[in-house]
mmCIF file with all atom_site columns, C-alpha atoms in Angstrom:
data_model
loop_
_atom_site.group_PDB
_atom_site.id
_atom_site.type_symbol
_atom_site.label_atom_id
_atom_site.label_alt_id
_atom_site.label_comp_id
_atom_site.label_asym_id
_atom_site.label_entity_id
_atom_site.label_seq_id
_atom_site.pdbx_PDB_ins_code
_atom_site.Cartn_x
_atom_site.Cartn_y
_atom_site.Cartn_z
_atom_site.occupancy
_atom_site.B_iso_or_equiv
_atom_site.pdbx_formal_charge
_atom_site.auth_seq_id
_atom_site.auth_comp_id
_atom_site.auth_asym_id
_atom_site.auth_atom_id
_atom_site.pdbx_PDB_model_num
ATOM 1   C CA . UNK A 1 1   ? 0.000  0.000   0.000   1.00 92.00 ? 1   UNK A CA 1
ATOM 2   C CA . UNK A 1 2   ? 1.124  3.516   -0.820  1.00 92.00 ? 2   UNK A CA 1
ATOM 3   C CA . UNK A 1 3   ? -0.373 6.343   0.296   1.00 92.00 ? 3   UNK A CA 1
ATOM 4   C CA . UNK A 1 4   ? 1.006  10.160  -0.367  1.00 89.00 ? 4   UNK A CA 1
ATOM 5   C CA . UNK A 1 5   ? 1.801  12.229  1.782   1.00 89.00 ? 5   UNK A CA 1
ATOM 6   C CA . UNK A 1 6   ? -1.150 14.464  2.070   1.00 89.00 ? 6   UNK A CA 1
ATOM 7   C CA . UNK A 1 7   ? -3.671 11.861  0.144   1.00 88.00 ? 7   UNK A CA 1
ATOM 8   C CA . UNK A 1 8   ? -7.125 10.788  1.709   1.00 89.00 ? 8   UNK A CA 1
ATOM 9   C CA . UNK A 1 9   ? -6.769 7.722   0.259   1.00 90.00 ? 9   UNK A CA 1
ATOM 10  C CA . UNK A 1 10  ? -3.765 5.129   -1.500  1.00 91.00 ? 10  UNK A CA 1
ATOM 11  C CA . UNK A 1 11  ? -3.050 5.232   -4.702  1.00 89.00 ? 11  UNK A CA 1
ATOM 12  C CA . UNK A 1 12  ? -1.817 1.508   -4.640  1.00 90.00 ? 12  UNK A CA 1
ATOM 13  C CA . UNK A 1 13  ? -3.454 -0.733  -2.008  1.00 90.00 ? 13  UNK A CA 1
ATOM 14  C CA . UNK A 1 14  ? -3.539 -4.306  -1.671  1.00 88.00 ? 14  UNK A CA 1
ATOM 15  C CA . UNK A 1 15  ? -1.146 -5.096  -4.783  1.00 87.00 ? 15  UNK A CA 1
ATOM 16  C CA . UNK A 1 16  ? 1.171  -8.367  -4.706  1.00 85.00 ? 16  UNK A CA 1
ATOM 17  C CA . UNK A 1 17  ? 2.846  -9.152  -7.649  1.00 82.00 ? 17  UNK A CA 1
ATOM 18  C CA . UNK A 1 18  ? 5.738  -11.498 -8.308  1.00 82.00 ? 18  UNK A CA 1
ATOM 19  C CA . UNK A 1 19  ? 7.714  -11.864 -11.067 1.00 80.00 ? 19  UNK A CA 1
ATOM 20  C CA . UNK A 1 20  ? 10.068 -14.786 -11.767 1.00 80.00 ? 20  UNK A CA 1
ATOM 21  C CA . UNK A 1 21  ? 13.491 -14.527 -12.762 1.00 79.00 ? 21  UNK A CA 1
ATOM 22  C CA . UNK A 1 22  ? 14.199 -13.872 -16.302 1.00 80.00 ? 22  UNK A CA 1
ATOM 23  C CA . UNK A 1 23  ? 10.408 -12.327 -17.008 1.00 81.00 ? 23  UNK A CA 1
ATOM 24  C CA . UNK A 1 24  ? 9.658  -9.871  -19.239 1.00 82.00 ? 24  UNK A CA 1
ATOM 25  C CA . UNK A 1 25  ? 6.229  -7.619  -18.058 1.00 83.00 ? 25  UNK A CA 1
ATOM 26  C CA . UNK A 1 26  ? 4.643  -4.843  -18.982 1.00 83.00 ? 26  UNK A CA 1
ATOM 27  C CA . UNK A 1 27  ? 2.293  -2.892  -16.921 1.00 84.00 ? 27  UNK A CA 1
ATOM 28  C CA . UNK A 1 28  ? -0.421 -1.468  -18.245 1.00 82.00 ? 28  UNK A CA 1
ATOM 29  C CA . UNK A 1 29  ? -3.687 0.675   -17.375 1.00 82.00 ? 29  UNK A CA 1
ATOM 30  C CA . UNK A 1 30  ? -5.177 4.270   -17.613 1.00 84.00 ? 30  UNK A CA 1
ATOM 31  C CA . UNK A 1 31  ? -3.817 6.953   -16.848 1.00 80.00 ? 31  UNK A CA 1
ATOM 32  C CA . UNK A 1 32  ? -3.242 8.338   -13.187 1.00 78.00 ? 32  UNK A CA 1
ATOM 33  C CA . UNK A 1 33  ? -3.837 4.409   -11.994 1.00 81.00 ? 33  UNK A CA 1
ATOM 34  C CA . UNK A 1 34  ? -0.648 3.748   -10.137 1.00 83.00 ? 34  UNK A CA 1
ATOM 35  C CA . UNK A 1 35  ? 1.877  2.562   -12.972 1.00 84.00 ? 35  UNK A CA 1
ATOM 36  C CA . UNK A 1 36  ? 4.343  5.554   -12.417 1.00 84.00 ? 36  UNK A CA 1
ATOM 37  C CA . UNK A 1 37  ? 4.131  5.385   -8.669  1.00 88.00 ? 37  UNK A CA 1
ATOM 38  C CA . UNK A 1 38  ? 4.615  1.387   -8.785  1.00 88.00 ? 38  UNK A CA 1
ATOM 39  C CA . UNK A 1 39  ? 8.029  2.325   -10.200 1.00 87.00 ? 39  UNK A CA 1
ATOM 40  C CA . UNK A 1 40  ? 8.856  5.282   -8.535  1.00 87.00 ? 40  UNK A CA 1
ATOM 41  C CA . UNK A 1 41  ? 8.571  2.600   -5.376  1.00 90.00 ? 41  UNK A CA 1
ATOM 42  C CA . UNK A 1 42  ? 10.044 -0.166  -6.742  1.00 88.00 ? 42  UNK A CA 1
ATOM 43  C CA . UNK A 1 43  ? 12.782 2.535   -7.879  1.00 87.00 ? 43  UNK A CA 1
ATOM 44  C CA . UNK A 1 44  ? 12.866 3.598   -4.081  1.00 88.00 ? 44  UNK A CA 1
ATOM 45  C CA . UNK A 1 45  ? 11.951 7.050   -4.849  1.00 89.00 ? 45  UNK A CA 1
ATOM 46  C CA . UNK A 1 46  ? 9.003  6.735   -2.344  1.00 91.00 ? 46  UNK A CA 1
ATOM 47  C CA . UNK A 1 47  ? 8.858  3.707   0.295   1.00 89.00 ? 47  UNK A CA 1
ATOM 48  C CA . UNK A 1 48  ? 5.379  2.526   0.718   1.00 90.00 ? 48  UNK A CA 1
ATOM 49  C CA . UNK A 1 49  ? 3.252  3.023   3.451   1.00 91.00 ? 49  UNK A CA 1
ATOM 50  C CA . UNK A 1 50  ? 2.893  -0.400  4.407   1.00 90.00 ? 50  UNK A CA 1
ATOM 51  C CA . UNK A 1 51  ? 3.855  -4.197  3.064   1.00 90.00 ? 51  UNK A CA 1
ATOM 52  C CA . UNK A 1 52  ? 7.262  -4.326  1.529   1.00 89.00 ? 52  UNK A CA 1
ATOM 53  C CA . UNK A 1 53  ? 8.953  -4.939  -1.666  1.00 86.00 ? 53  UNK A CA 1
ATOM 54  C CA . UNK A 1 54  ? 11.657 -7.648  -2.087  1.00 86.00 ? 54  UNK A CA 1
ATOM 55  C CA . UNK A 1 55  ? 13.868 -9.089  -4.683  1.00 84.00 ? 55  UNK A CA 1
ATOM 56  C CA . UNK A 1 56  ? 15.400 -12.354 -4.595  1.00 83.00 ? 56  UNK A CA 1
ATOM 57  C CA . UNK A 1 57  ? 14.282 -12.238 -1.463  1.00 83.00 ? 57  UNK A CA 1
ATOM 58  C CA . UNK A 1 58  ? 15.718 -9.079  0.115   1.00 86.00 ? 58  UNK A CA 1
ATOM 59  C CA . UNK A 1 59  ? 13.221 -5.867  1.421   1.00 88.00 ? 59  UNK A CA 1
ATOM 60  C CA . UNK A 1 60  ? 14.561 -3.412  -0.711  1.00 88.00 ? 60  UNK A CA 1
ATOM 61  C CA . UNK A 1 61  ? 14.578 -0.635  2.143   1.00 89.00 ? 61  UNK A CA 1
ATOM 62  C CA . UNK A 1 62  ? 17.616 -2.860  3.413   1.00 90.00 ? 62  UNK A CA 1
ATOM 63  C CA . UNK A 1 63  ? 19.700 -1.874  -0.008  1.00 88.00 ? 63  UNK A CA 1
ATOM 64  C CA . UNK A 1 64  ? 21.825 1.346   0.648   1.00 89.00 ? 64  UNK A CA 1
ATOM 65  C CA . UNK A 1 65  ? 20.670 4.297   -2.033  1.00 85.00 ? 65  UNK A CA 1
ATOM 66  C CA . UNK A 1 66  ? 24.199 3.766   -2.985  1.00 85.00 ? 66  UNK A CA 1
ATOM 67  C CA . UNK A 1 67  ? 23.665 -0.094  -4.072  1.00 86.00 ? 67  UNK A CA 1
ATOM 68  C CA . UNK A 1 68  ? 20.434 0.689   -6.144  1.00 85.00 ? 68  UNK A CA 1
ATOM 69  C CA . UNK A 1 69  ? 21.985 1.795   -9.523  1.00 81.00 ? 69  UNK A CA 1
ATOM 70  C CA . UNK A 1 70  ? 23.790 -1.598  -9.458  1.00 83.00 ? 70  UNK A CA 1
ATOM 71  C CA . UNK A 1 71  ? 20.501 -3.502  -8.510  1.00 87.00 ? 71  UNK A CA 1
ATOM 72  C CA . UNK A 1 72  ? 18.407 -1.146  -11.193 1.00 88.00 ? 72  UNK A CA 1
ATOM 73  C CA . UNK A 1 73  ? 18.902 0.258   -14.641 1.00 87.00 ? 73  UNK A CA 1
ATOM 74  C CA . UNK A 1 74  ? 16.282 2.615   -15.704 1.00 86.00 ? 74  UNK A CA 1
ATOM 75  C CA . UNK A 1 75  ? 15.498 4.467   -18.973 1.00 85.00 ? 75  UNK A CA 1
ATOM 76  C CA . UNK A 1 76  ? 13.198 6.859   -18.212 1.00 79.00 ? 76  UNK A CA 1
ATOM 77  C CA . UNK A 1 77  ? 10.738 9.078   -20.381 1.00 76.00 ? 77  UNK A CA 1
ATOM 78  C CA . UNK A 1 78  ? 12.904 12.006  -20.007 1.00 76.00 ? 78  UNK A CA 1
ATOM 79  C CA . UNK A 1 79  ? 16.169 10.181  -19.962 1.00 81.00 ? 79  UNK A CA 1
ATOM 80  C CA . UNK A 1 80  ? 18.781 12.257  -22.290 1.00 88.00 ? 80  UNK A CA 1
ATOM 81  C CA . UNK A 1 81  ? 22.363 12.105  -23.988 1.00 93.00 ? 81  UNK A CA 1
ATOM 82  C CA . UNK A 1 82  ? 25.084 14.158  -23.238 1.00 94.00 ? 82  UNK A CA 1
ATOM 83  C CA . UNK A 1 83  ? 26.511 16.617  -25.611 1.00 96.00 ? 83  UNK A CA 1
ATOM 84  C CA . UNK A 1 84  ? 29.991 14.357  -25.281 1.00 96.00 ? 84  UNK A CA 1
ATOM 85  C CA . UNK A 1 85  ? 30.823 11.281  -27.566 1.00 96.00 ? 85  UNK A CA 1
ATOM 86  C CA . UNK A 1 86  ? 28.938 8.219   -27.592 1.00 96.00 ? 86  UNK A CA 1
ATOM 87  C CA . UNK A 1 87  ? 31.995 6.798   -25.560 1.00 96.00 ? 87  UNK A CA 1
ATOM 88  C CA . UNK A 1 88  ? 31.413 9.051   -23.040 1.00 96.00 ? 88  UNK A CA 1
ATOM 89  C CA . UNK A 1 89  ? 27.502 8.275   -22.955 1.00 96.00 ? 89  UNK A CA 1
ATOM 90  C CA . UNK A 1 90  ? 27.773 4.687   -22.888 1.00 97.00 ? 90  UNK A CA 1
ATOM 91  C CA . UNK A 1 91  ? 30.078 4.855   -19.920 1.00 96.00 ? 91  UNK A CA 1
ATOM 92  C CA . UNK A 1 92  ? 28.042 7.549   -18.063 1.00 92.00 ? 92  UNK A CA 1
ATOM 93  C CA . UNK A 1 93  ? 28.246 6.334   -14.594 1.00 87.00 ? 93  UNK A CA 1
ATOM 94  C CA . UNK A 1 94  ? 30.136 3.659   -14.558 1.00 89.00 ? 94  UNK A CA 1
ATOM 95  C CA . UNK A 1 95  ? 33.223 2.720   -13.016 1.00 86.00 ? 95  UNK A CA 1
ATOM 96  C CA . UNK A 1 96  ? 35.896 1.276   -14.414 1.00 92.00 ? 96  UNK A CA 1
ATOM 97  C CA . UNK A 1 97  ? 33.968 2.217   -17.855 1.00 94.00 ? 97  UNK A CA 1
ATOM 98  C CA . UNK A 1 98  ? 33.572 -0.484  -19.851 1.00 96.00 ? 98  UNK A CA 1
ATOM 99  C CA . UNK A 1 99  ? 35.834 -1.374  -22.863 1.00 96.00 ? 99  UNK A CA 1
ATOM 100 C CA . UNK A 1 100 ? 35.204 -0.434  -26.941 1.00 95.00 ? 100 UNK A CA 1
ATOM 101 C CA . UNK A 1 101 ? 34.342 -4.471  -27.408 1.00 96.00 ? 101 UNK A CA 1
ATOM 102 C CA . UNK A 1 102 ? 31.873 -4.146  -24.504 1.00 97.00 ? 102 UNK A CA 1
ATOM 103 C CA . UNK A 1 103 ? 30.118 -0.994  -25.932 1.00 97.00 ? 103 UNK A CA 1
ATOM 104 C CA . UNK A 1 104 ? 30.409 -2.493  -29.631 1.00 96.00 ? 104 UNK A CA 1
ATOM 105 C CA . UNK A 1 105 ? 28.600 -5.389  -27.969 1.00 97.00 ? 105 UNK A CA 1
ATOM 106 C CA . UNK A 1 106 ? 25.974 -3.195  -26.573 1.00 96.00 ? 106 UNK A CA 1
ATOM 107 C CA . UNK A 1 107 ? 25.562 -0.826  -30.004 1.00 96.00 ? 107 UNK A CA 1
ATOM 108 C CA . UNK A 1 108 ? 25.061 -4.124  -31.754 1.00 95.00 ? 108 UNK A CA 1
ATOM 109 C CA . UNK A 1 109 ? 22.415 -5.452  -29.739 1.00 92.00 ? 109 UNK A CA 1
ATOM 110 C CA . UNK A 1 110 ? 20.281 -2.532  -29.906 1.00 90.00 ? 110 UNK A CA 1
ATOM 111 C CA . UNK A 1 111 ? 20.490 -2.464  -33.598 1.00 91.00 ? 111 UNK A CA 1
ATOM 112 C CA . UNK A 1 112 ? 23.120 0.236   -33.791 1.00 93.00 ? 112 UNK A CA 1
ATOM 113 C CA . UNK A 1 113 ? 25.949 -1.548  -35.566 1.00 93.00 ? 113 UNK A CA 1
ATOM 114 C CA . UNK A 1 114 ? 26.880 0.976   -37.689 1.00 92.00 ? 114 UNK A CA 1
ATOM 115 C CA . UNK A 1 115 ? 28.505 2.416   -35.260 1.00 92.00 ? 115 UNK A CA 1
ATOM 116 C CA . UNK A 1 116 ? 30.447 -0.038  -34.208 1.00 93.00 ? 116 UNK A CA 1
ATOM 117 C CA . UNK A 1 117 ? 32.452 -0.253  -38.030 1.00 90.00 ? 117 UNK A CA 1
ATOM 118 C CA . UNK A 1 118 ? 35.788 0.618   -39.096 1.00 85.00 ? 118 UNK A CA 1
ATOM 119 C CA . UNK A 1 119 ? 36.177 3.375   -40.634 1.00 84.00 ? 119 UNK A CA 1
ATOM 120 C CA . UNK A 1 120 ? 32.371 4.202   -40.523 1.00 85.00 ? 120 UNK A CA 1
ATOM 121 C CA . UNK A 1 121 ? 31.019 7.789   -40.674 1.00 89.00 ? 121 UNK A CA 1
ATOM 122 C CA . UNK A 1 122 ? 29.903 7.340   -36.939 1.00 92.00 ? 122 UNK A CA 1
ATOM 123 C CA . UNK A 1 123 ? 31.817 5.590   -34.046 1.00 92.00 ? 123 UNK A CA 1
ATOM 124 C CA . UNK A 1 124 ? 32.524 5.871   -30.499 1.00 94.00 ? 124 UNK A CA 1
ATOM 125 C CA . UNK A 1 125 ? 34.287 8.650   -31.143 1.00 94.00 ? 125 UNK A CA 1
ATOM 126 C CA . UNK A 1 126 ? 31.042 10.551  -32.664 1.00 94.00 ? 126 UNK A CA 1
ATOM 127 C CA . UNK A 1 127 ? 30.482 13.600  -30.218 1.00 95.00 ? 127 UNK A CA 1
ATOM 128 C CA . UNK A 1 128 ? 26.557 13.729  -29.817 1.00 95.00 ? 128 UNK A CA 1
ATOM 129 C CA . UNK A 1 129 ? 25.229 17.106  -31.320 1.00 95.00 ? 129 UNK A CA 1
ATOM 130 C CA . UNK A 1 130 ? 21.572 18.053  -30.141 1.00 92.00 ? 130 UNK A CA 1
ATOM 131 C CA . UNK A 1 131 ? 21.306 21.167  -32.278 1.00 93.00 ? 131 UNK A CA 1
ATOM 132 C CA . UNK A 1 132 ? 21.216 20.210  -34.618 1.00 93.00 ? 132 UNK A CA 1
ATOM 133 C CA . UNK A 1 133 ? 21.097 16.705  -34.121 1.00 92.00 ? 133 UNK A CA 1
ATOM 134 C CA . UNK A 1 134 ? 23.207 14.148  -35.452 1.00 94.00 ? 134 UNK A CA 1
ATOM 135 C CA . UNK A 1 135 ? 21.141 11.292  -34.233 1.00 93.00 ? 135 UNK A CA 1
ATOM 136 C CA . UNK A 1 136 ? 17.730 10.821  -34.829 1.00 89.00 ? 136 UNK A CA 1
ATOM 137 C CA . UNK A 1 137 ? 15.506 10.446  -31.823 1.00 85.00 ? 137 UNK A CA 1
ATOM 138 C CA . UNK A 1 138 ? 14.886 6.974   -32.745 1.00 85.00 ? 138 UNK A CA 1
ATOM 139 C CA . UNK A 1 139 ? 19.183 6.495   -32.691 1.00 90.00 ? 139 UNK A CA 1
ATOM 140 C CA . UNK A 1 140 ? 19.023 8.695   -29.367 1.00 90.00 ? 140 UNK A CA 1
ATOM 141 C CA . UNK A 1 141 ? 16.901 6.646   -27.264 1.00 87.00 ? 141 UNK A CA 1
ATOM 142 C CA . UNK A 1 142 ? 18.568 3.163   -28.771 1.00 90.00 ? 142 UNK A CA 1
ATOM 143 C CA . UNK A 1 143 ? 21.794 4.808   -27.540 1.00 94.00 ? 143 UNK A CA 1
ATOM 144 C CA . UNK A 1 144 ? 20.803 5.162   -24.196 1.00 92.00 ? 144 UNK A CA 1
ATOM 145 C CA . UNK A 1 145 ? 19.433 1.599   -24.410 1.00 91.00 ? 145 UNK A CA 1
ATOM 146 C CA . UNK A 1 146 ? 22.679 0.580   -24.871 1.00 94.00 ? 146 UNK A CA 1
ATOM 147 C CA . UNK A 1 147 ? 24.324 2.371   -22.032 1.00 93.00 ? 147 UNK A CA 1
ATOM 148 C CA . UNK A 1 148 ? 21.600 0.649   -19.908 1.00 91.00 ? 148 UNK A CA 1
ATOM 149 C CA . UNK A 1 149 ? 22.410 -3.233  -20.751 1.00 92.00 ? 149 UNK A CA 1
ATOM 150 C CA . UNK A 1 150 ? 26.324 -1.692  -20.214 1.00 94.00 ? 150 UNK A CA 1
ATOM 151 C CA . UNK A 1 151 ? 25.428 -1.234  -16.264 1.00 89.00 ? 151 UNK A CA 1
ATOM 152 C CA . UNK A 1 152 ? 24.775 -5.335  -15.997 1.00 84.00 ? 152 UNK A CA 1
ATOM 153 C CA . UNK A 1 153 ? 21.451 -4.668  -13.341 1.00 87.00 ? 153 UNK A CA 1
ATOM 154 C CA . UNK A 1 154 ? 19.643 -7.034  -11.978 1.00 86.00 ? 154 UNK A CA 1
ATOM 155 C CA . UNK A 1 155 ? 16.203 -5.435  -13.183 1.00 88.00 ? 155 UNK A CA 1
ATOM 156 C CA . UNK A 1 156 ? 15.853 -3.122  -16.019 1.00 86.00 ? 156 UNK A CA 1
ATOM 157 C CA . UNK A 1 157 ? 13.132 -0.228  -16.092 1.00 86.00 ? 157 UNK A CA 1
ATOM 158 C CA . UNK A 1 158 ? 11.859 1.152   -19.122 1.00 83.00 ? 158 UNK A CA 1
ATOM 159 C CA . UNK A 1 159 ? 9.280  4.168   -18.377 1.00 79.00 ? 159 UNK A CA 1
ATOM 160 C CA . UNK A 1 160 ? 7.324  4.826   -21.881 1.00 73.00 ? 160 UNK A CA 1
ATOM 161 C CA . UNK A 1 161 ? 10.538 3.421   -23.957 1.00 69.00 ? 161 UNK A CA 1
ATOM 162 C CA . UNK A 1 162 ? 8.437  4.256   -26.859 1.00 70.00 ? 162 UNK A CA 1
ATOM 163 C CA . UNK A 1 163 ? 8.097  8.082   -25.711 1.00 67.00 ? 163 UNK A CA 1
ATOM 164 C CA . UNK A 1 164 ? 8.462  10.900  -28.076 1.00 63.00 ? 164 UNK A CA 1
ATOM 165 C CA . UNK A 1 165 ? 9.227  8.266   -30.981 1.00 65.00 ? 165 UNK A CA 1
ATOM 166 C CA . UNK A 1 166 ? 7.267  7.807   -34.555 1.00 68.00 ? 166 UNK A CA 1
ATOM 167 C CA . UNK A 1 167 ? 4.890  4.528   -34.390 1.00 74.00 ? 167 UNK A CA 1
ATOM 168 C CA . UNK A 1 168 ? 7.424  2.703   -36.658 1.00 70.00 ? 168 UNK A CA 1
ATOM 169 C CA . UNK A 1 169 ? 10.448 3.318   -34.836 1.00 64.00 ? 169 UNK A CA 1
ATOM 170 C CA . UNK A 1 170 ? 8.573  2.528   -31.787 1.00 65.00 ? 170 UNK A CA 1
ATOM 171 C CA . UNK A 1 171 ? 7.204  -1.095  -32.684 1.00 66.00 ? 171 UNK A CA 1
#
């Protein structure tokens, strides 16, 4: 149950959910039904008013703030690039930063292997411009996919993935 602070009544009461390991789930509904604050809890933003929250069998409230990016990768609606190189993007964060073959690794799986050629136009290398932009959004928000599977979580978060994308880049 999670109640806000200054709410008559929860927004999310009585909800038990468990996924297994290796699931893929979406979670759907209206608008204004609880999907955003089920994250923004299971993200630790808010800790709910009552019941708890484990994974693999640990309450989450005992995982230091400081542990939770390695526990949780999130793309969020209003995640962004850097104005830096795509080097410097993918390794936003992390520590040591991963090597070329990783981030080739990465570029490839989220259909970005351009990038990843000899010689190509665009590489690693390629300093992100947003004005204008040298990436389409579609290449943008791929990117940043890629610098999440580089961070190796546990559970990954994708808020609206699709957000701000046309329908066929989206699909």
């Amino acid at each position: 149950r999670f109640t806000p602070p200054g709410a008559g009544r929860p927004v999310i009461d009585g909800l038990s959910l468990t996924v297994p390991p290796g699931a893929l789930i979406g979670i759907c509904g209206r608008s204004g039904c609880g999907k955003s604050t089920l994250l923004r809890l299971l993200l630790r933003l808010d800790d709910a008013s009552s019941g708890t929250i484990t994974l693999d069998g640990t309450d989450l409230t005992r995982i230091t703030p400081a542990d939770l990016p390695r526990v949780f990768a999130v793309l969020g609606q209003s995640s962004r690039l850097l104005e830096r190189s795509v080097e410097q993007n993918l390794a936003l964060g992390l520590d040591p930063a991963p090597s070329a073959e990783r981030m080739n690794e990465a570029l490839v799986r989220v259909d970005l292997k351009e990038l990843t050629e000899p010689g190509g136009a665009r590489g690693l290398a390629t300093d992100i411009r947003m004005v204008p932009p040298n990436f389409s959004g579609g290449e943008q928000r791929r990117l940043m996919l890629a610098r999440m599977l580089l961070r190796e979580a546990k559970v990954f978060v994708l808020d609206e993935p699709e957000a701000g994308l046309p329908s066929a880049t989206a699909e």
